PDB file of C-alpha atoms in Angstrom:
ATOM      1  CA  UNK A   1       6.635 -15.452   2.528  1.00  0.00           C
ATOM      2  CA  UNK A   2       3.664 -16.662   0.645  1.00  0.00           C
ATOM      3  CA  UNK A   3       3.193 -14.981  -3.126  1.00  0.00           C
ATOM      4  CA  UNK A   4      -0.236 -13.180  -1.691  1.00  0.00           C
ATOM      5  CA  UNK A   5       0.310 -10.541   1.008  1.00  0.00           C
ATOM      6  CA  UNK A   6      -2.827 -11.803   3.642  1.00  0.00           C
ATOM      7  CA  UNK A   7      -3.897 -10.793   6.789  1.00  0.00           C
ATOM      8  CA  UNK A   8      -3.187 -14.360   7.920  1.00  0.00           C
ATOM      9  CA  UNK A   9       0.032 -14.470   6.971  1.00  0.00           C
ATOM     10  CA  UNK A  10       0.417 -10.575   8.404  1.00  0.00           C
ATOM     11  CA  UNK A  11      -0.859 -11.687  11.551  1.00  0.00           C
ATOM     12  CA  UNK A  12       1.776 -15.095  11.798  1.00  0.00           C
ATOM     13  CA  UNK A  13       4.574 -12.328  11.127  1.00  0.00           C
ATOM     14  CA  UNK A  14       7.092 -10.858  13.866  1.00  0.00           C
ATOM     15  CA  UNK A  15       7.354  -7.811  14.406  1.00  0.00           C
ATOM     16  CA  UNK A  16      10.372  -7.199  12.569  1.00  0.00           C
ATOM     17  CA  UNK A  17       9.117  -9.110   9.911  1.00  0.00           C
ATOM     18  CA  UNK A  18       5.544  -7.122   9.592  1.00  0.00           C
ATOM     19  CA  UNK A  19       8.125  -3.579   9.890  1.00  0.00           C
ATOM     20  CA  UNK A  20      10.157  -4.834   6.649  1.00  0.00           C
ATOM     21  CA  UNK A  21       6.892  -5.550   4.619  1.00  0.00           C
ATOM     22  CA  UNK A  22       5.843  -1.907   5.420  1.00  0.00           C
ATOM     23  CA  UNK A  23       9.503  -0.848   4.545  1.00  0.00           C
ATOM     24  CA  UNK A  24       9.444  -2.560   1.421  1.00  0.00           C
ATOM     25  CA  UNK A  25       6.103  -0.884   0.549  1.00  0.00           C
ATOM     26  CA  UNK A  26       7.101   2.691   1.341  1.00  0.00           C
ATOM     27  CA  UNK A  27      10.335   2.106  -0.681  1.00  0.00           C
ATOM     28  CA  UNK A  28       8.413   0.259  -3.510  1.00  0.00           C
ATOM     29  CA  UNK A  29       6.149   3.517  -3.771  1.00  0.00           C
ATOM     30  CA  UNK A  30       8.808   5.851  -3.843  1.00  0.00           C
ATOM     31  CA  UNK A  31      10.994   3.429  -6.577  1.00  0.00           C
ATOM     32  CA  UNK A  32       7.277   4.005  -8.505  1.00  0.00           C
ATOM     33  CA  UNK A  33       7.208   0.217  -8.849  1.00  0.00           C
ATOM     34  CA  UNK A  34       3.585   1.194  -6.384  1.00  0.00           C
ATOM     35  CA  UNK A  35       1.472   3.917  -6.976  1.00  0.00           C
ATOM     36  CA  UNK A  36       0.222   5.776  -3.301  1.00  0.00           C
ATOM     37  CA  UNK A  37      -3.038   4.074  -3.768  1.00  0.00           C
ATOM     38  CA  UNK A  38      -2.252   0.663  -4.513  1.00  0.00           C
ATOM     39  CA  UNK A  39      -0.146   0.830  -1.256  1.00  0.00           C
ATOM     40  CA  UNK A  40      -3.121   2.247   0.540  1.00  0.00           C
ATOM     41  CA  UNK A  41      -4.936  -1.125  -0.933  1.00  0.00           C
ATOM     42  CA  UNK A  42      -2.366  -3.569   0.163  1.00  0.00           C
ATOM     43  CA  UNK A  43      -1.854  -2.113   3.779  1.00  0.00           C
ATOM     44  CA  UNK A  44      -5.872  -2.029   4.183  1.00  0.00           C
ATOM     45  CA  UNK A  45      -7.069  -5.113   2.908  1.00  0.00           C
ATOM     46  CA  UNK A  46      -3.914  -7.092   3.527  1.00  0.00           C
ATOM     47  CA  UNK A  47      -2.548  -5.575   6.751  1.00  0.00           C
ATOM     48  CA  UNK A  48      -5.561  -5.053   8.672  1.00  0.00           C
ATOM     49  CA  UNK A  49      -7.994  -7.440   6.330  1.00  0.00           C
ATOM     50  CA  UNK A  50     -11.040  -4.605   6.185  1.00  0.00           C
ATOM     51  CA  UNK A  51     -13.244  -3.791   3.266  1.00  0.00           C
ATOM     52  CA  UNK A  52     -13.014   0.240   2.879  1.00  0.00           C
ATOM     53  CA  UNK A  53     -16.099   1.311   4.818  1.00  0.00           C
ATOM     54  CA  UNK A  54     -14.853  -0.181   7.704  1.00  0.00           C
ATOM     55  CA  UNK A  55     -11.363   0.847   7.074  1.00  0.00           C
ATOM     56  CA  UNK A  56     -13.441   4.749   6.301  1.00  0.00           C
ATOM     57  CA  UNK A  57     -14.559   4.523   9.676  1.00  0.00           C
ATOM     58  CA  UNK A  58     -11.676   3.924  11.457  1.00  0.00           C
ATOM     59  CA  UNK A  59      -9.605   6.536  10.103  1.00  0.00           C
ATOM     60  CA  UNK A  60     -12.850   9.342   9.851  1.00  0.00           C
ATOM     61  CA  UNK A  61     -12.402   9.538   5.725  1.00  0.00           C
ATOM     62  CA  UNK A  62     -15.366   8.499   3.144  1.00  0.00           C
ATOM     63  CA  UNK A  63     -15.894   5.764   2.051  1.00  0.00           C
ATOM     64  CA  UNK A  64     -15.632   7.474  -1.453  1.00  0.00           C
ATOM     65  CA  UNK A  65     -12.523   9.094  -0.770  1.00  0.00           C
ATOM     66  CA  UNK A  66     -11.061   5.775  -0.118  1.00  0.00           C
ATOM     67  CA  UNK A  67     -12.110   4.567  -3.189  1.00  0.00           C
ATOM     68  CA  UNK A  68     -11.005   7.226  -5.094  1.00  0.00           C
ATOM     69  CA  UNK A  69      -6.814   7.316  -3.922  1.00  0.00           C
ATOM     70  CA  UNK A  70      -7.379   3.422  -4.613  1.00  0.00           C
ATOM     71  CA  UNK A  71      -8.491   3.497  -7.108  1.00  0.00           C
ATOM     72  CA  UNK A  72      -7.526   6.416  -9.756  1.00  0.00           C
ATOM     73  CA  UNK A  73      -4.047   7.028 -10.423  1.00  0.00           C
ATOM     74  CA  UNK A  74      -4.721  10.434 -10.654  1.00  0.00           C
ATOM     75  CA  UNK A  75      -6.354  11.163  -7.447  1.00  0.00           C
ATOM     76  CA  UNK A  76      -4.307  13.967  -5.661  1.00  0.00           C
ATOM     77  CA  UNK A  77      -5.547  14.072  -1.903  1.00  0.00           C
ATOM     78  CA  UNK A  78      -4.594  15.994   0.509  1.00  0.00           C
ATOM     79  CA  UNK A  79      -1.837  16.216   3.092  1.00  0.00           C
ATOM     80  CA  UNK A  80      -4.526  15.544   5.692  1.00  0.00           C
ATOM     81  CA  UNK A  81      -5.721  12.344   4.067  1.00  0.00           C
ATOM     82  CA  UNK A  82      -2.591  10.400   3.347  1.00  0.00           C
ATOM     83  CA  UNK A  83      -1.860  11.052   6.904  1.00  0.00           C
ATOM     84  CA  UNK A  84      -4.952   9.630   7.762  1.00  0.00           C
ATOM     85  CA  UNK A  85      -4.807   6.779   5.835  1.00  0.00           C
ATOM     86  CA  UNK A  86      -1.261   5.616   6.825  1.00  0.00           C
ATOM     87  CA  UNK A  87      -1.879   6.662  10.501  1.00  0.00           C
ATOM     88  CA  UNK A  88      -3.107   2.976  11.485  1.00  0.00           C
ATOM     89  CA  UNK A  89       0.596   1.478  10.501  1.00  0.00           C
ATOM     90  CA  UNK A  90       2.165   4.445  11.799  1.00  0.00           C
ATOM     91  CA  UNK A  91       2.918   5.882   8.357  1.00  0.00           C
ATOM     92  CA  UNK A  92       4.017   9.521   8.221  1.00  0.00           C
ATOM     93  CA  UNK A  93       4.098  11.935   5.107  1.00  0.00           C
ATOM     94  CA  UNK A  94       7.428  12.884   5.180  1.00  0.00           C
ATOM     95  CA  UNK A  95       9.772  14.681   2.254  1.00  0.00           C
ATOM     96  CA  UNK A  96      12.495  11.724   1.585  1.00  0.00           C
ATOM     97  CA  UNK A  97      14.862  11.767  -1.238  1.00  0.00           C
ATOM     98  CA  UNK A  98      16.034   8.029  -1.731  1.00  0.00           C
ATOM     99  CA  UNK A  99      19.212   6.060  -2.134  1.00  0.00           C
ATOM    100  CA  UNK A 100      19.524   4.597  -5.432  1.00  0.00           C
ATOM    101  CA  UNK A 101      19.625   0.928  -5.497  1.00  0.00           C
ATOM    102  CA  UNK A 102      20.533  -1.249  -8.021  1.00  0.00           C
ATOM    103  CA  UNK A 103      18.000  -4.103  -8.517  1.00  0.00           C
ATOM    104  CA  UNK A 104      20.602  -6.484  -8.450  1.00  0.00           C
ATOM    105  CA  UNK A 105      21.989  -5.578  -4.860  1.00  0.00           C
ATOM    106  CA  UNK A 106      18.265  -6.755  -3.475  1.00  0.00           C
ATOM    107  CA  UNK A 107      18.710  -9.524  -1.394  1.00  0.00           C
ATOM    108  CA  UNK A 108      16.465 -12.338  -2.461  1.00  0.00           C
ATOM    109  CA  UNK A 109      13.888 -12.049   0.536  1.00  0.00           C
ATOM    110  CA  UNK A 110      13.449  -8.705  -0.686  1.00  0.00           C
ATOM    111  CA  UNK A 111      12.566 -10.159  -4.135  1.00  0.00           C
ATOM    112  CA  UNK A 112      10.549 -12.478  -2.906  1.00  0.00           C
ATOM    113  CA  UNK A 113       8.685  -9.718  -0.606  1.00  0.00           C
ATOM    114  CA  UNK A 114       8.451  -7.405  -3.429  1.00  0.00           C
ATOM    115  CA  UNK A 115       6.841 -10.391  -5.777  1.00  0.00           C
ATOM    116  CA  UNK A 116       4.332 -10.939  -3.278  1.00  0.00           C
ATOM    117  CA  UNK A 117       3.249  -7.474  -2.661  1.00  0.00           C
ATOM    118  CA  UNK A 118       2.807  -6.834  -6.260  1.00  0.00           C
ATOM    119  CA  UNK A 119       0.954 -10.488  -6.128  1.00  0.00           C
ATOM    120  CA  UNK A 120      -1.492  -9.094  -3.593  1.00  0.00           C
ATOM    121  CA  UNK A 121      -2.103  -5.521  -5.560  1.00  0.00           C
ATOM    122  CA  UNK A 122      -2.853  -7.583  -8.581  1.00  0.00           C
ATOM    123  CA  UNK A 123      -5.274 -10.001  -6.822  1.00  0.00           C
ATOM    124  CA  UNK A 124      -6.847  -6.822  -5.005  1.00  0.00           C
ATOM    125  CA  UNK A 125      -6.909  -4.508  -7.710  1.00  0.00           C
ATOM    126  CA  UNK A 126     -10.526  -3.127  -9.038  1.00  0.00           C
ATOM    127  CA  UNK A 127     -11.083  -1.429 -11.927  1.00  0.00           C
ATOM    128  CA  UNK A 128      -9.445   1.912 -12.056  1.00  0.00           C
ATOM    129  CA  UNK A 129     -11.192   5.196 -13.065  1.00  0.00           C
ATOM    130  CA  UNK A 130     -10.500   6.067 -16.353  1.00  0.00           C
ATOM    131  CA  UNK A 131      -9.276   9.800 -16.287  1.00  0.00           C
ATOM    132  CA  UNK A 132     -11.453  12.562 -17.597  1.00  0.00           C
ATOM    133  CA  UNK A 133     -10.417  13.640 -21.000  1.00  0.00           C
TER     134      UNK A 133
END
């Protein structure tokens, strides 16, 4: 895989190969190497390759409250929103409590996959709202 996370290079993936990206997201954000919102980011502009008032449309949110679990790290939406927002890749909000892996036991395609999602976050990343003091 490519260091940027693309819709063109989404769209060139098998299937199995477009399920282990989302995998590798999901587990990224619950490692906390991805915060909810940058995974939101990835999925929307590199997965389906639209700008957030499109992406607002299709899953009946704001456009602001899009921008908001984006883009503060402190944004606490609701139940009803994540599920919204991970709907289109058939995301679920679930209660998971995960294995513990040692970094060392990923494979390297799963190093490689993880480098280019964080690639993609940092190349998609706006500035973040700066949290009320």
């Amino acid at each position: 895989m490519d260091a940027i996370v693309n819709r063109d290079d989404v769209a060139r993936m098998r299937p199995l190969e477009r399920k282990a990206l989302l995998d590798e997201i999901a587990a990224m954000v619950t490692a906390g190497e991805l915060q909810i919102g940058d995974a939101a980011r990835i999925l929307r502009s590199g997965v389906l390759g639209l700008d957030r008032q499109a992406f607002a449309q299709v899953v009946r949110l704001s456009e602001r409250a899009v921008a908001k679990l984006e883009d503060d790290p402190h944004a606490n939406p609701t139940l009803d929103t994540l599920k919204r927002v991970f709907a289109p890749f058939g995301g679920a909000v679930t209660l998971v409590f995960p294995q513990v892996e040692d970094a060392e036991s990923l494979g390297e395609d799963r190093r490689q996959r993880r480098a280019a999602i964080l690639g993609a976050l940092a190349k998609s990343r706006r500035r973040r709202i700066r949290p009320k003091r």
